[in-house]
C-alpha cells in the first residue's frame, strides 16, 4: 500500500461506549464471584473502528450519538486528539456503556448498555450526507439502529462508495435491506454462524468453523452474502476470505486464508474493531491494490492491537505497524 495514497476517506456510523473492564484469571461462571483488576476507558465498536481507521492513515468521520455527560465529553476530547471528524447527535440518554471481563489468555465477554447509541436516527445520518458522498468506504456495525445503518449505506452506495458491514454483535439482526446494500461483510466465527442461520443457512459450530474445508466454508459464505465479499475473522487462525464469482477485487482466487500475525496477545477486546477500521482505511487509501493486500494489513494491525490493554486506546498507528512488520 503506497504512502502517497493516504488521503482516502472513511465514514464510520456507529457506537461510542465507556468501557468498564475487569481483568481476572478466568472468566466468571454463573453464580460465581471473582476478584479482578478494574480499569475504564473509551470503547464502542463504532468509536474503536473510527479510531483504528484514523490511526491507519485514513481521513475519518465518525457519526454517532452521545449523552450530555462525562462519557460524551470524553468522546469529544478523544476524537479531537485523533483528528476524527466527529458528527455527534446530542442525546438526553446517557452515553453508552460496556461491561467487559478479560481472562489471563486475553479472551473476553462483553455486555452492552446502548444508552444514547439507540437514539442515532436516519434523519441525523442524512444531515451528514456530504461526508458520506465524499467517502471511499462507509463502515457500520449493529450497535446502532438498523435504519440508520441502512440510510448510511444507501447514501454511500449512491455516491459510488464501498460499504463495509461488521455484523456484530452476534445477537443483533441485520435485515435483508442492509445485506443488499453491503459490499463486504466481516463477521467473526460466532457472528458468522449466527447471521448465516438467520439467513436460512446451515447451523454451524463456531468453535469448529476454522477447521472446515475451504471449499465448504466458501459455499457457506456465498449463502451469507451471495453478491459480495465475506471476511471471517478467526482469531489465532487468522481469517478466511470469500469473493463472489467474477468479483475478486483484484485477487487471483475466489477464496483463501490469511494467517494471523505473530504477536503476543494480552487483550483481544478490540481486535475485531482494529481489523475493521484498518481494512476500511486500507481500502480507502489504495483502492487499486488487491483485496488480499488490504486484508493482510488489517490482520497485522489487529494483531498489534492485542499486545496492549484496552479497546480504542490499544489501536496502533500506521507508523508503528510498518516499524514492526515492514
XYZ file of N, CA and C in Angstrom, residues 121-269:
447
model
N -30.388 8.478 14.616
C -31.528 8.370 13.706
C -31.102 8.481 12.248
N -31.919 7.914 11.326
C -31.646 8.108 9.901
C -31.634 9.586 9.510
N -32.479 10.381 10.158
C -32.515 11.809 9.843
C -31.183 12.468 10.176
N -30.582 12.096 11.311
C -29.290 12.673 11.672
C -28.208 12.205 10.711
N -28.246 10.925 10.331
C -27.307 10.430 9.324
C -27.448 11.235 8.041
N -28.686 11.530 7.658
C -28.926 12.297 6.444
C -28.359 13.703 6.497
N -28.256 14.275 7.696
C -27.668 15.607 7.839
C -26.195 15.624 7.456
N -25.591 14.436 7.414
C -24.162 14.343 7.105
C -23.926 13.609 5.790
N -24.863 13.818 4.864
C -24.779 13.177 3.555
C -23.517 13.591 2.803
N -23.080 14.823 2.990
C -21.890 15.290 2.268
C -20.661 14.472 2.635
N -20.545 14.104 3.906
C -19.404 13.279 4.324
C -19.490 11.895 3.689
N -20.689 11.318 3.632
C -20.866 10.012 3.009
C -20.623 10.083 1.503
N -21.013 11.189 0.875
C -20.782 11.358 -0.559
C -19.296 11.375 -0.890
N -18.473 11.879 0.029
C -17.041 12.023 -0.219
C -16.229 10.797 0.191
N -16.881 9.830 0.825
C -16.148 8.690 1.388
C -15.913 7.603 0.351
N -14.708 7.049 0.376
C -14.431 5.848 -0.411
C -15.066 4.621 0.240
N -15.127 4.626 1.585
C -15.657 3.484 2.323
C -16.568 3.980 3.441
N -17.756 3.391 3.545
C -18.641 3.595 4.691
C -18.671 2.304 5.496
N -18.474 2.434 6.806
C -18.361 1.283 7.707
C -19.386 1.420 8.816
N -20.109 0.338 9.084
C -21.036 0.356 10.215
C -21.102 -1.015 10.853
N -21.769 -1.073 12.009
C -21.937 -2.294 12.782
C -23.399 -2.371 13.196
N -23.704 -3.175 14.196
C -25.099 -3.366 14.601
C -25.328 -2.972 16.060
N -24.545 -2.023 16.553
C -24.770 -1.482 17.897
C -25.589 -0.194 17.843
N -26.023 0.190 16.663
C -26.861 1.374 16.485
C -28.101 0.958 15.696
N -29.133 1.810 15.618
C -30.368 1.407 14.953
C -30.158 0.971 13.500
N -30.829 -0.092 13.129
C -30.695 -0.679 11.804
C -31.038 0.319 10.706
N -32.062 1.127 10.923
C -32.493 2.082 9.908
C -31.410 3.113 9.616
N -30.614 3.453 10.627
C -29.541 4.419 10.427
C -28.402 3.812 9.615
N -28.111 2.545 9.871
C -27.098 1.854 9.076
C -27.530 1.766 7.618
N -28.791 1.461 7.387
C -29.316 1.370 6.024
C -29.219 2.727 5.327
N -29.580 3.792 6.035
C -29.517 5.133 5.450
C -28.089 5.496 5.053
N -27.134 5.153 5.903
C -25.737 5.456 5.603
C -25.248 4.681 4.392
N -25.554 3.405 4.334
C -25.102 2.579 3.217
C -25.763 2.999 1.904
N -27.041 3.316 1.953
C -27.740 3.725 0.740
C -27.123 4.992 0.174
N -26.811 5.949 1.036
C -26.216 7.204 0.581
C -24.815 6.955 0.020
N -24.012 6.181 0.732
C -22.653 5.909 0.275
C -22.659 5.177 -1.065
N -23.542 4.203 -1.198
C -23.659 3.453 -2.451
C -24.038 4.376 -3.606
N -25.010 5.258 -3.378
C -25.461 6.174 -4.419
C -24.331 7.081 -4.901
N -23.390 7.381 -3.988
C -22.269 8.256 -4.325
C -21.072 7.494 -4.885
N -21.194 6.173 -5.016
C -20.121 5.382 -5.584
C -19.129 4.820 -4.594
N -19.413 4.935 -3.307
C -18.517 4.390 -2.294
C -18.768 2.913 -2.047
N -17.838 2.289 -1.329
C -17.973 0.887 -0.925
C -18.541 0.820 0.483
N -19.294 -0.235 0.766
C -19.908 -0.399 2.074
C -19.336 -1.627 2.770
N -18.989 -1.447 4.018
C -18.340 -2.487 4.820
C -19.166 -2.699 6.086
N -19.750 -3.892 6.206
C -20.594 -4.216 7.358
C -19.876 -5.183 8.281
N -19.737 -4.772 9.532
C -19.276 -5.666 10.584
C -20.539 -6.120 11.336
N -21.065 -7.321 11.035
C -22.367 -7.734 11.580
C -22.246 -8.203 13.028
N -21.969 -7.246 13.900
C -21.719 -7.528 15.298
C -22.493 -6.537 16.155
N -22.945 -6.964 17.353
C -22.705 -8.258 17.990
C -23.523 -9.385 17.372
N -23.190 -10.610 17.790
C -23.770 -11.798 17.157
C -25.274 -11.888 17.336
N -25.800 -11.315 18.416
C -27.239 -11.448 18.663
C -28.060 -10.367 17.956
N -27.401 -9.467 17.240
C -28.108 -8.412 16.523
C -28.589 -8.921 15.164
N -29.706 -8.378 14.716
C -30.304 -8.811 13.450
C -29.981 -7.792 12.367
N -29.460 -8.275 11.241
C -29.252 -7.442 10.059
C -30.340 -7.785 9.047
N -31.053 -6.790 8.568
C -32.186 -7.031 7.670
C -31.707 -7.347 6.252
N -32.626 -7.881 5.454
C -32.322 -8.136 4.051
C -31.936 -6.845 3.343
N -32.562 -5.741 3.738
C -32.257 -4.459 3.109
C -30.805 -4.043 3.361
N -30.323 -4.272 4.578
C -28.932 -3.920 4.872
C -27.961 -4.852 4.149
N -28.268 -6.147 4.133
C -27.404 -7.082 3.405
C -27.335 -6.718 1.928
N -28.450 -6.291 1.353
C -28.469 -5.942 -0.067
C -27.572 -4.753 -0.378
N -27.358 -3.896 0.612
C -26.517 -2.714 0.432
C -25.062 -2.950 0.836
N -24.741 -4.165 1.252
C -23.410 -4.476 1.769
C -22.504 -5.031 0.669
N -21.332 -4.418 0.524
C -20.332 -4.914 -0.428
C -19.399 -5.929 0.216
N -19.023 -5.680 1.472
C -18.076 -6.527 2.200
C -18.609 -6.737 3.605
N -18.624 -7.993 4.068
C -19.049 -8.312 5.436
C -17.882 -8.948 6.178
N -17.741 -8.609 7.466
C -16.576 -9.046 8.246
C -16.976 -9.640 9.598
N -17.685 -10.753 9.623
C -18.061 -11.372 10.896
C -16.909 -12.163 11.512
N -16.937 -12.332 12.837
C -16.072 -13.337 13.445
C -16.804 -14.679 13.410
N -16.216 -15.714 14.022
C -16.819 -17.060 13.933
C -18.245 -17.094 14.467
N -18.440 -16.508 15.653
C -19.749 -16.539 16.296
C -20.764 -15.736 15.504
N -20.352 -14.561 15.050
C -21.240 -13.709 14.274
C -21.600 -14.367 12.940
N -20.622 -14.993 12.308
C -20.876 -15.649 11.030
C -21.937 -16.740 11.182
N -21.762 -17.592 12.164
C -22.709 -18.702 12.353
C -24.103 -18.196 12.689
N -24.185 -17.166 13.534
C -25.487 -16.623 13.911
C -26.187 -15.969 12.722
N -25.452 -15.154 11.975
C -26.055 -14.455 10.843
C -26.401 -15.416 9.717
N -25.546 -16.425 9.498
C -25.817 -17.409 8.454
C -27.122 -18.150 8.725
N -27.319 -18.566 9.964
C -28.529 -19.313 10.301
C -29.766 -18.427 10.148
N -29.647 -17.145 10.490
C -30.782 -16.242 10.314
C -31.144 -16.073 8.844
N -30.168 -16.251 7.966
C -30.417 -16.088 6.536
C -30.726 -17.415 5.844
N -31.059 -18.422 6.654
C -31.500 -19.689 6.107
C -30.404 -20.683 5.827
N -29.188 -20.395 6.281
C -28.066 -21.306 6.074
C -28.022 -22.394 7.125
N -27.010 -23.240 7.026
C -26.854 -24.348 7.959
C -26.488 -23.863 9.356
N -26.848 -24.652 10.352
C -26.426 -24.398 11.728
C -25.013 -24.939 11.898
N -24.065 -24.061 12.145
C -22.661 -24.439 12.271
C -22.163 -24.166 13.675
N -21.127 -24.885 14.066
C -20.486 -24.703 15.369
C -19.368 -23.675 15.226
N -19.459 -22.518 15.906
C -18.404 -21.524 15.777
C -17.015 -22.058 16.120
N -16.940 -22.942 17.101
C -15.641 -23.469 17.521
C -15.022 -24.383 16.463
N -15.851 -24.914 15.565
C -15.352 -25.813 14.520
C -15.188 -25.121 13.179
N -15.535 -23.848 13.107
C -15.568 -23.162 11.817
C -14.197 -23.110 11.148
N -13.162 -22.781 11.918
C -11.823 -22.644 11.342
C -11.326 -23.952 10.748
N -11.844 -25.085 11.216
C -11.387 -26.386 10.738
C -12.138 -26.903 9.529
N -13.121 -26.158 9.040
C -13.865 -26.602 7.871
C -13.009 -26.561 6.617
N -13.316 -27.434 5.683
C -12.688 -27.417 4.370
C -12.939 -26.069 3.695
N -11.923 -25.542 2.988
C -12.044 -24.210 2.398
C -13.214 -24.103 1.425
N -13.409 -25.107 0.586
C -14.496 -25.062 -0.389
C -15.856 -25.044 0.303
N -15.985 -25.807 1.374
C -17.244 -25.826 2.120
C -17.493 -24.482 2.795
N -16.443 -23.902 3.367
C -16.584 -22.610 4.038
C -16.936 -21.526 3.020
N -16.332 -21.600 1.850
C -16.653 -20.658 0.771
C -18.139 -20.758 0.397
N -18.653 -21.964 0.306
C -20.063 -22.153 -0.032
C -20.975 -21.530 1.025
N -20.605 -21.658 2.297
C -21.398 -21.030 3.360
C -21.335 -19.496 3.245
N -20.174 -18.976 2.909
C -20.032 -17.527 2.744
C -20.917 -17.015 1.621
N -21.014 -17.794 0.551
C -21.862 -17.394 -0.584
C -23.332 -17.359 -0.172
N -23.698 -18.204 0.769
C -25.081 -18.198 1.265
C -25.328 -16.942 2.108
N -24.315 -16.512 2.846
C -24.478 -15.329 3.685
C -24.592 -14.065 2.839
N -23.714 -13.905 1.856
C -23.674 -12.674 1.049
C -23.299 -13.053 -0.382
N -24.290 -13.450 -1.161
C -24.035 -14.010 -2.488
C -23.346 -13.029 -3.421
N -23.665 -11.736 -3.322
C -23.168 -10.763 -4.286
C -21.860 -10.104 -3.867
N -21.417 -10.302 -2.623
C -20.279 -9.552 -2.122
C -19.178 -10.417 -1.557
N -18.233 -9.765 -0.891
C -17.101 -10.448 -0.278
C -17.338 -10.630 1.214
N -16.898 -11.765 1.729
C -17.006 -12.072 3.152
C -15.608 -12.345 3.687
N -15.274 -11.720 4.806
C -14.023 -11.992 5.508
C -14.385 -12.453 6.909
N -14.128 -13.718 7.213
C -14.397 -14.236 8.557
C -13.119 -14.125 9.371
N -13.161 -13.368 10.464
C -12.001 -13.292 11.352
C -12.058 -14.475 12.316
N -10.940 -15.187 12.402
C -10.893 -16.465 13.121
C -9.887 -16.470 14.266
N -9.602 -15.304 14.837
C -8.697 -15.240 15.981
C -7.309 -15.749 15.649
N -6.839 -16.710 16.428
C -5.499 -17.260 16.241
C -5.341 -17.972 14.895
N -6.454 -18.317 14.260
C -6.407 -18.985 12.958
C -6.420 -18.005 11.790
N -6.277 -16.721 12.067
C -6.228 -15.725 11.009
C -7.597 -15.388 10.480
N -7.778 -15.409 9.170
C -9.086 -15.127 8.605
C -9.269 -15.854 7.281
N -10.519 -15.952 6.870
C -10.894 -16.610 5.625
C -11.582 -15.591 4.736
N -11.174 -15.510 3.471
C -11.721 -14.553 2.519
C -12.493 -15.302 1.443
N -13.686 -14.812 1.128
C -14.542 -15.422 0.108
C -15.143 -14.329 -0.767
N -14.926 -14.442 -2.091
C -15.481 -13.472 -3.041
C -16.584 -14.101 -3.881
N -17.466 -13.249 -4.388
C -18.452 -13.692 -5.367
C -17.755 -13.967 -6.699
N -18.279 -14.893 -7.463
C -17.723 -15.189 -8.789
C -17.726 -13.926 -9.650
N -16.594 -13.678 -10.299
C -16.499 -12.519 -11.174
C -16.283 -11.212 -10.458
N -16.102 -11.231 -9.145
C -15.886 -10.000 -8.373
C -14.798 -10.261 -7.337
N -13.583 -10.526 -7.815
C -12.484 -10.948 -6.942
C -11.705 -9.784 -6.337
N -12.059 -8.560 -6.656
C -11.434 -7.378 -6.048
C -9.908 -7.387 -6.200
N -9.441 -7.806 -7.362
C -8.018 -7.804 -7.641
C -7.289 -9.046 -7.185
N -7.966 -9.962 -6.491
C -7.344 -11.209 -6.054
C -7.338 -12.223 -7.198
N -6.474 -13.224 -7.075
C -6.402 -14.275 -8.087
C -7.291 -15.458 -7.754
N -7.711 -15.557 -6.499
C -8.518 -16.690 -6.051
C -9.852 -16.208 -5.489
N -10.869 -17.036 -5.637
C -12.189 -16.699 -5.099
C -12.246 -16.885 -3.589
N -11.388 -17.747 -3.043
C -11.363 -17.929 -1.596
C -9.975 -18.375 -1.163
N -9.585 -17.942 0.033
C -8.254 -18.250 0.550
C -8.183 -17.859 2.026
N -7.117 -18.272 2.686
C -6.892 -17.929 4.091
C -5.693 -16.995 4.235
N -5.755 -16.163 5.265
C -4.637 -15.292 5.632
C -4.267 -15.632 7.072
N -3.019 -16.013 7.333
C -2.650 -16.406 8.703
C -2.646 -15.224 9.661
N -2.783 -15.530 10.936
C -2.715 -14.496 11.967
C -1.303 -13.925 12.056
N -1.196 -12.710 12.564
C 0.104 -12.091 12.767
C 0.807 -12.723 13.967
N 2.130 -12.738 13.930
C 2.928 -13.277 15.035
C 3.039 -12.223 16.134
N 2.183 -12.324 17.133
C 2.152 -11.359 18.226
C 1.994 -12.095 19.549
N 2.161 -11.368 20.646
C 1.950 -11.907 21.984
C 0.750 -11.196 22.599
N -0.434 -11.767 22.398
C -1.677 -11.120 22.801
C -1.843 -11.107 24.318
N -2.275 -9.962 24.834
C -2.631 -9.859 26.248
C -4.098 -9.461 26.427
N -4.724 -8.894 25.369
C -6.120 -8.448 25.472
C -6.700 -8.353 24.060
N -7.671 -9.206 23.762
C -8.272 -9.228 22.422
C -9.540 -8.382 22.318
N -9.823 -7.571 23.330
C -11.101 -6.871 23.403
C -11.438 -6.114 22.121
